[in-house]
Amino acid sequence: SFELTQPLSVTVALGQTATITCGGNNIGGKNVHWYQQRPGQAPVLVIYRDTNRPSGIPERFSGSNSGNTATLTITGAQAGDEADYYCQVWDSGMVFGGGSKLTVL
Amino acid sequence: QMQLQESGPGLVKPSETLSLTCTVSGGSISNFHWGWIRQSPGKGLEWIGFISYTGNSNYNPSLKSRVTISLDTPNNQFSLTLKSVTAVDTAVYYCARVFGRDSSGYYADYWVRGTLVTVSS
């Protein structure tokens, strides 16, 4: 089965740019989706099909996908962006990465 | 604005069947796909399966022998049953709207606050 690898934790200074990676074998050939999960809340879709933002998601969230790595970028990270972030692909079923905890200092 | 509301018991005994229902309001269940995802305490997300508005279903192979997801179109609901539960099935269970197609894959574009189901005697 397809495996997705994410860093356990990512730290960013307030107002700086955070990048969260999602590795997988030729993941660039798949559509990657990203979810934000704040503590005690349900996940929220923040990026779908590599680069698209759902309605209501701030422009500071962006995504890219190429080769063996997909990336979620948060430009100008805010305190409210502290959360767990999960990448996901479809491989005969939904496959999730292990999640990355974003800390904003 | 479409809304989803989960219902079902928060405690299930080992070897029994877990049953949860998700009620959809503000839109027709017939226009979308619907799925279930769970999250064990302190862990990541695990896909359980989804059902298409056509009634076709797709399950996680690791759970397939124990899982059924069904549609109740007249009541705008869909349900999850998981048989023969054990402590490892203790998790927060989320129902979600699923979007996509076979050619490009699927993702959950709208999730509802989940239900903690504890398996314990």
mmCIF file of N, CA, C and O in Angstrom, chain A residues 35-43 84-86 96-100, chain B residues 36-48 63 88-95 111-112 114-117:
data_model
loop_
_atom_site.group_PDB
_atom_site.id
_atom_site.type_symbol
_atom_site.label_atom_id
_atom_site.label_comp_id
_atom_site.label_asym_id
_atom_site.label_seq_id
_atom_site.Cartn_x
_atom_site.Cartn_y
_atom_site.Cartn_z
ATOM 1 N N TYR A 35 -5.196 18.543 5.307
ATOM 2 C CA TYR A 35 -6.184 18.845 6.336
ATOM 3 C C TYR A 35 -5.494 19.479 7.542
ATOM 4 O O TYR A 35 -4.382 19.094 7.909
ATOM 5 N N GLN A 36 -6.192 20.413 8.142
ATOM 6 C CA GLN A 36 -5.760 21.030 9.389
ATOM 7 C C GLN A 36 -6.654 20.508 10.510
ATOM 8 O O GLN A 36 -7.881 20.502 10.359
ATOM 9 N N GLN A 37 -6.056 20.097 11.604
ATOM 10 C CA GLN A 37 -6.840 19.655 12.749
ATOM 11 C C GLN A 37 -6.365 20.365 14.009
ATOM 12 O O GLN A 37 -5.282 20.080 14.526
ATOM 13 N N ARG A 38 -7.170 21.294 14.480
ATOM 14 C CA ARG A 38 -6.879 21.959 15.749
ATOM 15 C C ARG A 38 -7.263 21.026 16.894
ATOM 16 O O ARG A 38 -8.101 20.140 16.717
ATOM 17 N N PRO A 39 -6.654 21.213 18.065
ATOM 18 C CA PRO A 39 -6.926 20.298 19.188
ATOM 19 C C PRO A 39 -8.413 20.200 19.513
ATOM 20 O O PRO A 39 -9.099 21.217 19.641
ATOM 21 N N GLY A 40 -8.890 18.985 19.607
ATOM 22 C CA GLY A 40 -10.274 18.732 19.975
ATOM 23 C C GLY A 40 -11.293 18.998 18.891
ATOM 24 O O GLY A 40 -12.501 18.924 19.142
ATOM 25 N N GLN A 41 -10.809 19.300 17.677
ATOM 26 C CA GLN A 41 -11.742 19.615 16.591
ATOM 27 C C GLN A 41 -11.625 18.617 15.450
ATOM 28 O O GLN A 41 -10.667 17.842 15.367
ATOM 29 N N ALA A 42 -12.623 18.642 14.588
ATOM 30 C CA ALA A 42 -12.582 17.812 13.395
ATOM 31 C C ALA A 42 -11.601 18.402 12.383
ATOM 32 O O ALA A 42 -11.372 19.614 12.358
ATOM 33 N N PRO A 43 -11.006 17.576 11.563
ATOM 34 C CA PRO A 43 -10.143 18.093 10.491
ATOM 35 C C PRO A 43 -10.909 19.003 9.540
ATOM 36 O O PRO A 43 -12.123 18.845 9.344
ATOM 37 N N ASP A 84 -2.375 20.222 13.973
ATOM 38 C CA ASP A 84 -1.814 19.079 13.263
ATOM 39 C C ASP A 84 -2.254 19.165 11.804
ATOM 40 O O ASP A 84 -3.402 19.520 11.520
ATOM 41 N N TYR A 85 -1.339 18.835 10.921
ATOM 42 C CA TYR A 85 -1.630 18.865 9.495
ATOM 43 C C TYR A 85 -1.386 17.480 8.908
ATOM 44 O O TYR A 85 -0.350 16.855 9.162
ATOM 45 N N TYR A 86 -2.358 17.024 8.119
ATOM 46 C CA TYR A 86 -2.278 15.708 7.502
ATOM 47 C C TYR A 86 -2.372 15.833 5.985
ATOM 48 O O TYR A 86 -3.231 16.541 5.473
ATOM 49 N N PHE A 96 -3.589 8.394 4.535
ATOM 50 C CA PHE A 96 -3.188 9.600 5.251
ATOM 51 C C PHE A 96 -1.732 9.504 5.682
ATOM 52 O O PHE A 96 -1.228 8.420 6.029
ATOM 53 N N GLY A 97 -1.064 10.655 5.680
ATOM 54 C CA GLY A 97 0.228 10.728 6.323
ATOM 55 C C GLY A 97 0.060 10.685 7.831
ATOM 56 O O GLY A 97 -1.062 10.791 8.345
ATOM 57 N N GLY A 98 1.155 10.526 8.535
ATOM 58 C CA GLY A 98 1.086 10.393 9.984
ATOM 59 C C GLY A 98 0.795 11.683 10.727
ATOM 60 O O GLY A 98 0.517 11.657 11.929
ATOM 61 N N GLY A 99 0.842 12.797 10.010
ATOM 62 C CA GLY A 99 0.532 14.080 10.628
ATOM 63 C C GLY A 99 1.770 14.818 11.096
ATOM 64 O O GLY A 99 2.744 14.202 11.528
ATOM 65 N N SER A 100 1.706 16.141 10.990
ATOM 66 C CA SER A 100 2.785 17.019 11.445
ATOM 67 C C SER A 100 2.207 18.062 12.386
ATOM 68 O O SER A 100 1.224 18.723 12.035
ATOM 69 N N TRP B 36 -16.594 7.542 6.364
ATOM 70 C CA TRP B 36 -16.245 7.481 7.787
ATOM 71 C C TRP B 36 -14.734 7.361 7.922
ATOM 72 O O TRP B 36 -14.092 6.609 7.181
ATOM 73 N N ILE B 37 -14.208 8.103 8.860
ATOM 74 C CA ILE B 37 -12.779 8.097 9.176
ATOM 75 C C ILE B 37 -12.664 8.070 10.691
ATOM 76 O O ILE B 37 -13.507 8.663 11.384
ATOM 77 N N ARG B 38 -11.659 7.386 11.205
ATOM 78 C CA ARG B 38 -11.527 7.350 12.649
ATOM 79 C C ARG B 38 -10.128 7.762 13.083
ATOM 80 O O ARG B 38 -9.189 7.779 12.281
ATOM 81 N N GLN B 39 -10.015 8.059 14.374
ATOM 82 C CA GLN B 39 -8.750 8.528 14.930
ATOM 83 C C GLN B 39 -8.623 7.984 16.338
ATOM 84 O O GLN B 39 -9.357 8.414 17.236
ATOM 85 N N SER B 40 -7.717 7.049 16.528
ATOM 86 C CA SER B 40 -7.462 6.515 17.857
ATOM 87 C C SER B 40 -6.851 7.603 18.728
ATOM 88 O O SER B 40 -6.190 8.512 18.217
ATOM 89 N N PRO B 41 -7.080 7.536 20.037
ATOM 90 C CA PRO B 41 -6.594 8.598 20.927
ATOM 91 C C PRO B 41 -5.114 8.888 20.739
ATOM 92 O O PRO B 41 -4.270 7.998 20.833
ATOM 93 N N GLY B 42 -4.820 10.134 20.446
ATOM 94 C CA GLY B 42 -3.435 10.555 20.280
ATOM 95 C C GLY B 42 -2.773 10.093 18.997
ATOM 96 O O GLY B 42 -1.568 10.275 18.828
ATOM 97 N N LYS B 43 -3.560 9.520 18.093
ATOM 98 C CA LYS B 43 -2.989 8.968 16.863
ATOM 99 C C LYS B 43 -3.470 9.729 15.628
ATOM 100 O O LYS B 43 -4.183 10.728 15.720
ATOM 101 N N GLY B 44 -3.072 9.211 14.477
ATOM 102 C CA GLY B 44 -3.444 9.835 13.219
ATOM 103 C C GLY B 44 -4.781 9.345 12.694
ATOM 104 O O GLY B 44 -5.526 8.636 13.357
ATOM 105 N N LEU B 45 -5.067 9.733 11.467
ATOM 106 C CA LEU B 45 -6.350 9.443 10.838
ATOM 107 C C LEU B 45 -6.305 8.114 10.099
ATOM 108 O O LEU B 45 -5.323 7.791 9.437
ATOM 109 N N GLU B 46 -7.392 7.369 10.193
ATOM 110 C CA GLU B 46 -7.516 6.087 9.501
ATOM 111 C C GLU B 46 -8.829 6.070 8.737
ATOM 112 O O GLU B 46 -9.906 6.214 9.326
ATOM 113 N N TRP B 47 -8.725 5.869 7.459
ATOM 114 C CA TRP B 47 -9.923 5.782 6.614
ATOM 115 C C TRP B 47 -10.637 4.468 6.857
ATOM 116 O O TRP B 47 -10.002 3.412 6.896
ATOM 117 N N ILE B 48 -11.967 4.536 7.007
ATOM 118 C CA ILE B 48 -12.768 3.332 7.197
ATOM 119 C C ILE B 48 -13.418 2.930 5.872
ATOM 120 O O ILE B 48 -13.372 1.772 5.459
ATOM 121 N N LEU B 63 -10.297 -3.432 7.389
ATOM 122 C CA LEU B 63 -11.547 -3.442 8.155
ATOM 123 C C LEU B 63 -12.705 -4.059 7.374
ATOM 124 O O LEU B 63 -13.780 -4.274 7.940
ATOM 125 N N VAL B 88 -8.957 -2.060 20.372
ATOM 126 C CA VAL B 88 -8.217 -1.294 19.361
ATOM 127 C C VAL B 88 -9.153 -0.467 18.475
ATOM 128 O O VAL B 88 -8.699 0.387 17.714
ATOM 129 N N ASP B 89 -10.437 -0.744 18.567
ATOM 130 C CA ASP B 89 -11.410 0.046 17.806
ATOM 131 C C ASP B 89 -11.842 1.299 18.556
ATOM 132 O O ASP B 89 -12.634 2.087 18.033
ATOM 133 N N THR B 90 -11.339 1.485 19.756
ATOM 134 C CA THR B 90 -11.616 2.711 20.498
ATOM 135 C C THR B 90 -11.019 3.897 19.740
ATOM 136 O O THR B 90 -9.815 3.917 19.452
ATOM 137 N N ALA B 91 -11.867 4.854 19.404
ATOM 138 C CA ALA B 91 -11.417 5.966 18.570
ATOM 139 C C ALA B 91 -12.504 7.030 18.503
ATOM 140 O O ALA B 91 -13.658 6.785 18.871
ATOM 141 N N VAL B 92 -12.122 8.189 17.999
ATOM 142 C CA VAL B 92 -13.112 9.174 17.580
ATOM 143 C C VAL B 92 -13.487 8.848 16.147
ATOM 144 O O VAL B 92 -12.617 8.722 15.282
ATOM 145 N N TYR B 93 -14.762 8.693 15.899
ATOM 146 C CA TYR B 93 -15.265 8.351 14.574
ATOM 147 C C TYR B 93 -15.878 9.604 13.951
ATOM 148 O O TYR B 93 -16.754 10.245 14.545
ATOM 149 N N TYR B 94 -15.392 9.927 12.758
ATOM 150 C CA TYR B 94 -15.873 11.101 12.035
ATOM 151 C C TYR B 94 -16.685 10.678 10.816
ATOM 152 O O TYR B 94 -16.249 9.810 10.054
ATOM 153 N N CYS B 95 -17.822 11.309 10.627
ATOM 154 C CA CYS B 95 -18.484 11.174 9.332
ATOM 155 C C CYS B 95 -18.107 12.388 8.494
ATOM 156 O O CYS B 95 -17.811 13.467 9.021
ATOM 157 N N TRP B 111 -16.049 17.715 7.196
ATOM 158 C CA TRP B 111 -16.072 16.779 8.317
ATOM 159 C C TRP B 111 -16.951 17.346 9.423
ATOM 160 O O TRP B 111 -17.044 18.543 9.613
ATOM 161 N N VAL B 112 -17.507 16.463 10.197
ATOM 162 C CA VAL B 112 -18.295 16.887 11.351
ATOM 163 C C VAL B 112 -17.533 16.509 12.609
ATOM 164 O O VAL B 112 -16.686 15.609 12.588
ATOM 165 N N GLY B 114 -16.551 14.645 15.617
ATOM 166 C CA GLY B 114 -16.712 13.208 15.726
ATOM 167 C C GLY B 114 -17.256 12.729 17.058
ATOM 168 O O GLY B 114 -17.467 13.508 17.998
ATOM 169 N N THR B 115 -17.457 11.441 17.122
ATOM 170 C CA THR B 115 -17.959 10.763 18.312
ATOM 171 C C THR B 115 -16.878 9.850 18.876
ATOM 172 O O THR B 115 -16.353 9.003 18.145
ATOM 173 N N LEU B 116 -16.555 10.046 20.145
ATOM 174 C CA LEU B 116 -15.622 9.132 20.798
ATOM 175 C C LEU B 116 -16.370 7.853 21.149
ATOM 176 O O LEU B 116 -17.344 7.905 21.908
ATOM 177 N N VAL B 117 -15.913 6.761 20.590
ATOM 178 C CA VAL B 117 -16.496 5.457 20.917
ATOM 179 C C VAL B 117 -15.445 4.658 21.668
ATOM 180 O O VAL B 117 -14.353 4.415 21.151
#
